[in-house]
mmCIF file of C-alpha atoms in Angstrom:
data_model
loop_
_atom_site.group_PDB
_atom_site.id
_atom_site.type_symbol
_atom_site.label_atom_id
_atom_site.label_comp_id
_atom_site.label_asym_id
_atom_site.label_seq_id
_atom_site.Cartn_x
_atom_site.Cartn_y
_atom_site.Cartn_z
ATOM 1 C CA MET V 14 129.786 64.898 187.546
ATOM 2 C CA THR V 15 127.012 65.834 189.513
ATOM 3 C CA THR V 16 126.169 69.596 190.260
ATOM 4 C CA ASP V 17 125.551 71.167 193.439
ATOM 5 C CA ASN V 18 122.021 71.548 191.817
ATOM 6 C CA GLY V 19 121.829 67.587 191.429
ATOM 7 C CA LEU V 20 121.830 67.541 187.890
ATOM 8 C CA PRO V 21 124.629 65.455 185.834
ATOM 9 C CA LEU V 22 125.922 68.698 183.571
ATOM 10 C CA ASP V 23 129.589 67.533 182.807
ATOM 11 C CA LEU V 24 128.340 69.749 179.792
ATOM 12 C CA PRO V 25 125.724 72.422 180.341
ATOM 13 C CA VAL V 26 123.189 70.720 177.906
ATOM 14 C CA ILE V 27 120.038 68.754 178.566
ATOM 15 C CA ALA V 28 118.922 66.527 175.522
ATOM 16 C CA ILE V 29 115.347 66.683 175.075
ATOM 17 C CA LEU V 30 113.659 63.140 174.029
ATOM 18 C CA ARG V 31 110.458 63.074 172.628
ATOM 19 C CA ALA V 32 109.316 60.918 170.052
ATOM 20 C CA PRO V 33 105.859 59.043 168.928
ATOM 21 C CA SER V 34 107.583 55.746 170.934
ATOM 22 C CA ALA V 35 110.195 55.634 173.815
ATOM 23 C CA ALA V 36 111.282 52.496 172.184
ATOM 24 C CA ARG V 37 114.879 53.974 171.002
ATOM 25 C CA PHE V 38 115.485 56.083 174.272
ATOM 26 C CA ALA V 39 117.746 53.632 175.668
ATOM 27 C CA GLU V 40 120.287 53.644 172.766
ATOM 28 C CA VAL V 41 120.096 57.538 171.976
ATOM 29 C CA THR V 42 120.879 57.840 175.931
ATOM 30 C CA ALA V 43 123.854 55.617 175.660
ATOM 31 C CA THR V 44 124.831 57.222 172.654
ATOM 32 C CA LEU V 45 124.644 60.956 174.111
ATOM 33 C CA HIS V 46 125.964 59.976 176.837
ATOM 34 C CA GLU V 47 129.102 58.278 175.161
ATOM 35 C CA ALA V 48 129.771 61.904 173.422
ATOM 36 C CA GLY V 49 129.661 63.757 176.758
ATOM 37 C CA ILE V 50 126.264 64.742 176.851
ATOM 38 C CA THR V 51 125.484 63.541 180.400
ATOM 39 C CA ALA V 52 121.857 65.065 180.948
ATOM 40 C CA VAL V 53 118.809 63.575 179.063
ATOM 41 C CA GLU V 54 115.402 64.287 179.874
ATOM 42 C CA PHE V 55 112.398 61.518 178.605
ATOM 43 C CA THR V 56 109.249 63.680 178.196
ATOM 44 C CA LEU V 57 106.491 62.123 179.947
ATOM 45 C CA ASN V 58 104.171 62.810 176.703
ATOM 46 C CA THR V 59 106.004 60.339 174.676
ATOM 47 C CA PRO V 60 104.318 56.589 175.044
ATOM 48 C CA GLY V 61 106.450 54.410 176.847
ATOM 49 C CA ALA V 62 108.475 56.862 178.730
ATOM 50 C CA LEU V 63 107.965 55.601 182.054
ATOM 51 C CA ASP V 64 108.708 52.124 181.022
ATOM 52 C CA ALA V 65 111.894 53.562 179.859
ATOM 53 C CA LEU V 66 112.711 55.395 182.820
ATOM 54 C CA ARG V 67 112.249 51.976 184.619
ATOM 55 C CA ASP V 68 114.869 50.529 182.484
ATOM 56 C CA SER V 69 117.086 53.472 182.699
ATOM 57 C CA SER V 70 119.288 52.200 186.135
ATOM 58 C CA GLY V 71 122.032 50.957 183.753
ATOM 59 C CA PHE V 72 122.652 54.180 182.053
ATOM 60 C CA ALA V 73 126.312 55.637 182.834
ATOM 61 C CA HIS V 74 124.421 58.846 184.289
ATOM 62 C CA PRO V 75 120.782 59.233 185.823
ATOM 63 C CA VAL V 76 118.102 60.613 183.407
ATOM 64 C CA GLY V 77 115.313 62.917 184.402
ATOM 65 C CA ALA V 78 111.486 63.237 183.418
ATOM 66 C CA GLY V 79 109.982 66.053 181.354
ATOM 67 C CA THR V 80 106.850 67.562 180.221
ATOM 68 C CA VAL V 81 105.545 67.104 183.826
ATOM 69 C CA LEU V 82 102.183 68.950 184.537
ATOM 70 C CA THR V 83 100.905 67.331 188.007
ATOM 71 C CA ALA V 84 102.058 66.189 191.103
ATOM 72 C CA LEU V 85 100.868 62.559 190.194
ATOM 73 C CA ASP V 86 103.019 62.836 187.164
ATOM 74 C CA ALA V 87 105.879 63.825 189.276
ATOM 75 C CA ALA V 88 105.672 60.708 191.940
ATOM 76 C CA ARG V 89 105.118 58.464 188.872
ATOM 77 C CA ALA V 90 108.214 59.514 186.835
ATOM 78 C CA VAL V 91 110.411 59.430 190.337
ATOM 79 C CA ASP V 92 109.075 56.175 191.142
ATOM 80 C CA ALA V 93 110.110 54.934 187.736
ATOM 81 C CA GLY V 94 113.568 56.130 188.353
ATOM 82 C CA ALA V 95 113.749 59.880 187.299
ATOM 83 C CA ALA V 96 116.533 61.648 188.922
ATOM 84 C CA TYR V 97 115.321 65.144 188.164
ATOM 85 C CA LEU V 98 111.916 66.819 187.085
ATOM 86 C CA ILE V 99 111.302 69.308 184.333
ATOM 87 C CA THR V 100 107.892 71.225 183.613
ATOM 88 C CA PRO V 101 107.254 73.089 180.472
ATOM 89 C CA THR V 102 105.085 75.745 182.451
ATOM 90 C CA VAL V 103 104.873 77.268 186.051
ATOM 91 C CA CYS V 104 103.586 74.073 188.177
ATOM 92 C CA PRO V 105 103.852 75.046 191.936
ATOM 93 C CA GLU V 106 102.440 71.379 192.656
ATOM 94 C CA VAL V 107 105.546 69.820 190.721
ATOM 95 C CA ILE V 108 107.978 71.989 192.463
ATOM 96 C CA ALA V 109 106.445 70.995 196.194
ATOM 97 C CA GLU V 110 106.372 67.376 195.134
ATOM 98 C CA GLY V 111 109.854 67.444 194.082
ATOM 99 C CA ARG V 112 111.090 69.104 197.367
ATOM 100 C CA ARG V 113 108.983 66.314 199.016
ATOM 101 C CA LEU V 114 110.760 63.688 196.895
ATOM 102 C CA GLY V 115 114.088 64.951 197.126
ATOM 103 C CA VAL V 116 114.732 65.584 193.378
ATOM 104 C CA PRO V 117 115.489 68.730 191.743
ATOM 105 C CA VAL V 118 112.817 70.562 189.450
ATOM 106 C CA ILE V 119 113.409 72.324 186.581
ATOM 107 C CA CYS V 120 110.600 74.796 186.426
ATOM 108 C CA GLY V 121 109.313 76.127 182.735
ATOM 109 C CA ALA V 122 108.485 79.926 182.804
ATOM 110 C CA PHE V 123 109.029 82.930 180.214
ATOM 111 C CA THR V 124 107.965 86.280 181.672
ATOM 112 C CA PRO V 125 109.887 88.079 184.354
ATOM 113 C CA THR V 126 106.934 87.425 186.713
ATOM 114 C CA GLU V 127 106.571 83.507 185.759
ATOM 115 C CA ILE V 128 110.480 82.979 186.196
ATOM 116 C CA HIS V 129 110.597 84.675 189.820
ATOM 117 C CA SER V 130 107.448 83.180 190.770
ATOM 118 C CA ALA V 131 109.068 79.538 189.813
ATOM 119 C CA TRP V 132 112.188 80.507 191.706
ATOM 120 C CA ALA V 133 110.330 81.604 194.810
ATOM 121 C CA ALA V 134 108.185 78.388 194.932
ATOM 122 C CA GLY V 135 111.426 76.708 195.025
ATOM 123 C CA ALA V 136 112.401 75.436 191.380
ATOM 124 C CA THR V 137 115.980 74.296 191.276
ATOM 125 C CA MET V 138 116.405 76.157 188.033
ATOM 126 C CA VAL V 139 114.060 77.769 185.677
ATOM 127 C CA LYS V 140 113.629 76.887 182.138
ATOM 128 C CA VAL V 141 112.988 79.769 180.189
ATOM 129 C CA PHE V 142 110.845 78.463 177.351
ATOM 130 C CA PRO V 143 110.412 79.062 174.386
ATOM 131 C CA ALA V 144 113.527 80.566 174.216
ATOM 132 C CA ALA V 145 113.922 81.334 170.315
ATOM 133 C CA VAL V 146 111.184 83.797 170.985
ATOM 134 C CA GLY V 147 113.551 86.244 172.732
ATOM 135 C CA GLY V 148 117.015 85.035 171.804
ATOM 136 C CA PRO V 149 119.798 85.603 173.669
ATOM 137 C CA GLY V 150 119.374 89.134 173.943
ATOM 138 C CA TYR V 151 115.997 88.293 176.115
ATOM 139 C CA LEU V 152 118.089 86.061 178.354
ATOM 140 C CA LYS V 153 120.695 88.905 179.047
ATOM 141 C CA ALA V 154 117.929 91.469 180.075
ATOM 142 C CA ILE V 155 116.336 88.633 182.504
ATOM 143 C CA ARG V 156 119.755 87.988 184.116
ATOM 144 C CA GLY V 157 120.020 91.532 184.537
ATOM 145 C CA PRO V 158 117.515 92.114 187.565
ATOM 146 C CA LEU V 159 117.464 88.233 188.153
ATOM 147 C CA PRO V 160 120.984 87.448 188.220
ATOM 148 C CA GLN V 161 120.236 84.740 191.318
ATOM 149 C CA ILE V 162 118.203 82.937 189.201
ATOM 150 C CA PRO V 163 120.097 79.839 187.243
ATOM 151 C CA LEU V 164 118.127 79.846 183.681
ATOM 152 C CA VAL V 165 118.116 77.336 181.244
ATOM 153 C CA PRO V 166 116.814 78.471 178.004
ATOM 154 C CA THR V 167 114.702 75.606 175.820
ATOM 155 C CA GLY V 168 113.243 75.981 172.644
ATOM 156 C CA GLY V 169 114.663 76.658 169.110
ATOM 157 C CA ILE V 170 118.221 76.414 170.096
ATOM 158 C CA GLY V 171 120.537 75.284 167.433
ATOM 159 C CA LEU V 172 124.286 75.066 167.673
ATOM 160 C CA ALA V 173 124.776 77.907 165.737
ATOM 161 C CA ASP V 174 123.475 80.021 168.552
ATOM 162 C CA ALA V 175 124.156 78.010 171.580
ATOM 163 C CA ARG V 176 127.329 79.652 172.833
ATOM 164 C CA ALA V 177 125.274 83.133 172.433
ATOM 165 C CA TYR V 178 122.973 81.863 175.360
ATOM 166 C CA LEU V 179 125.945 80.919 177.389
ATOM 167 C CA ASP V 180 127.437 84.137 176.867
ATOM 168 C CA ALA V 181 124.197 85.903 177.803
ATOM 169 C CA GLY V 182 124.264 84.252 181.240
ATOM 170 C CA ALA V 183 122.424 80.768 180.720
ATOM 171 C CA THR V 184 123.368 78.152 183.105
ATOM 172 C CA ALA V 185 122.552 75.133 181.089
ATOM 173 C CA LEU V 186 120.715 75.099 177.611
ATOM 174 C CA GLY V 187 117.918 72.739 176.635
ATOM 175 C CA MET V 188 118.210 71.243 173.087
ATOM 176 C CA GLY V 189 115.825 69.043 171.668
ATOM 177 C CA SER V 190 115.435 68.454 167.761
ATOM 178 C CA PRO V 191 118.623 70.571 166.724
ATOM 179 C CA LEU V 192 120.862 67.973 168.757
ATOM 180 C CA VAL V 193 118.442 64.942 168.922
ATOM 181 C CA GLY V 194 117.327 65.226 164.930
ATOM 182 C CA ASP V 195 115.304 61.749 163.979
ATOM 183 C CA ALA V 196 117.441 59.668 166.095
ATOM 184 C CA CYS V 197 114.740 58.497 168.256
ATOM 185 C CA ILE V 198 112.729 57.266 165.591
ATOM 186 C CA SER V 199 114.865 55.831 162.913
ATOM 187 C CA GLY V 200 117.758 58.185 162.633
ATOM 188 C CA ASP V 201 121.552 57.661 162.650
ATOM 189 C CA LEU V 202 123.068 56.949 165.824
ATOM 190 C CA ASP V 203 126.545 57.932 164.353
ATOM 191 C CA ALA V 204 125.257 61.125 162.898
ATOM 192 C CA LEU V 205 123.668 61.988 166.262
ATOM 193 C CA ARG V 206 127.268 61.403 168.045
ATOM 194 C CA GLU V 207 128.494 63.585 165.541
ATOM 195 C CA ARG V 208 126.015 66.409 166.261
ATOM 196 C CA ALA V 209 126.559 65.628 169.928
ATOM 197 C CA VAL V 210 130.439 65.928 169.812
ATOM 198 C CA ALA V 211 129.966 69.132 167.847
ATOM 199 C CA VAL V 212 127.838 70.654 170.428
ATOM 200 C CA ARG V 213 130.415 69.652 173.199
ATOM 201 C CA LYS V 214 133.159 71.543 171.084
ATOM 202 C CA THR V 215 131.448 74.677 170.658
ATOM 203 C CA LEU V 216 130.278 74.906 174.334
ATOM 204 C CA LEU V 217 133.568 73.854 176.004
#
């Protein structure tokens, strides 16, 4: 299923793949898709990420690019096959390039001013990063005056507190190592599948 904002969010989770190499990104992504986590981002500061994006056309769901910091990053990622872009900070030039290219941009921010600025600049959703600094309570407080902005808390969110972020008003969650673990390096894909299934059961 693709949402109105263009992201494949059958489950409100975006899995974040970051590693010393993108060599296992395809296997990890296929495992996540099979387990029901349909939104996956390949971080551009992983060596080989663009090549992995170029090889992503056979996946069950489109993948996105993360750690996008410049308009050039955005253009290269979309050219390689990224269906959406994710930034760690407020990057107006990435938002503008994403809009020009017709792809959603989830823009990173933390303070209320940054969050509103990202939204006003045209971000599709705003990634609240690093979310664990404020926790679900911070997200709920942000939602009070800014209820119209879809928020995606990211950074330090584990299985135990994932539900609390959704209950606090998150549209989706960005989950890295608590979900992916060492699967992108040499970890057990069956263990990854079990974690993904556990996340799905917790959030549905």
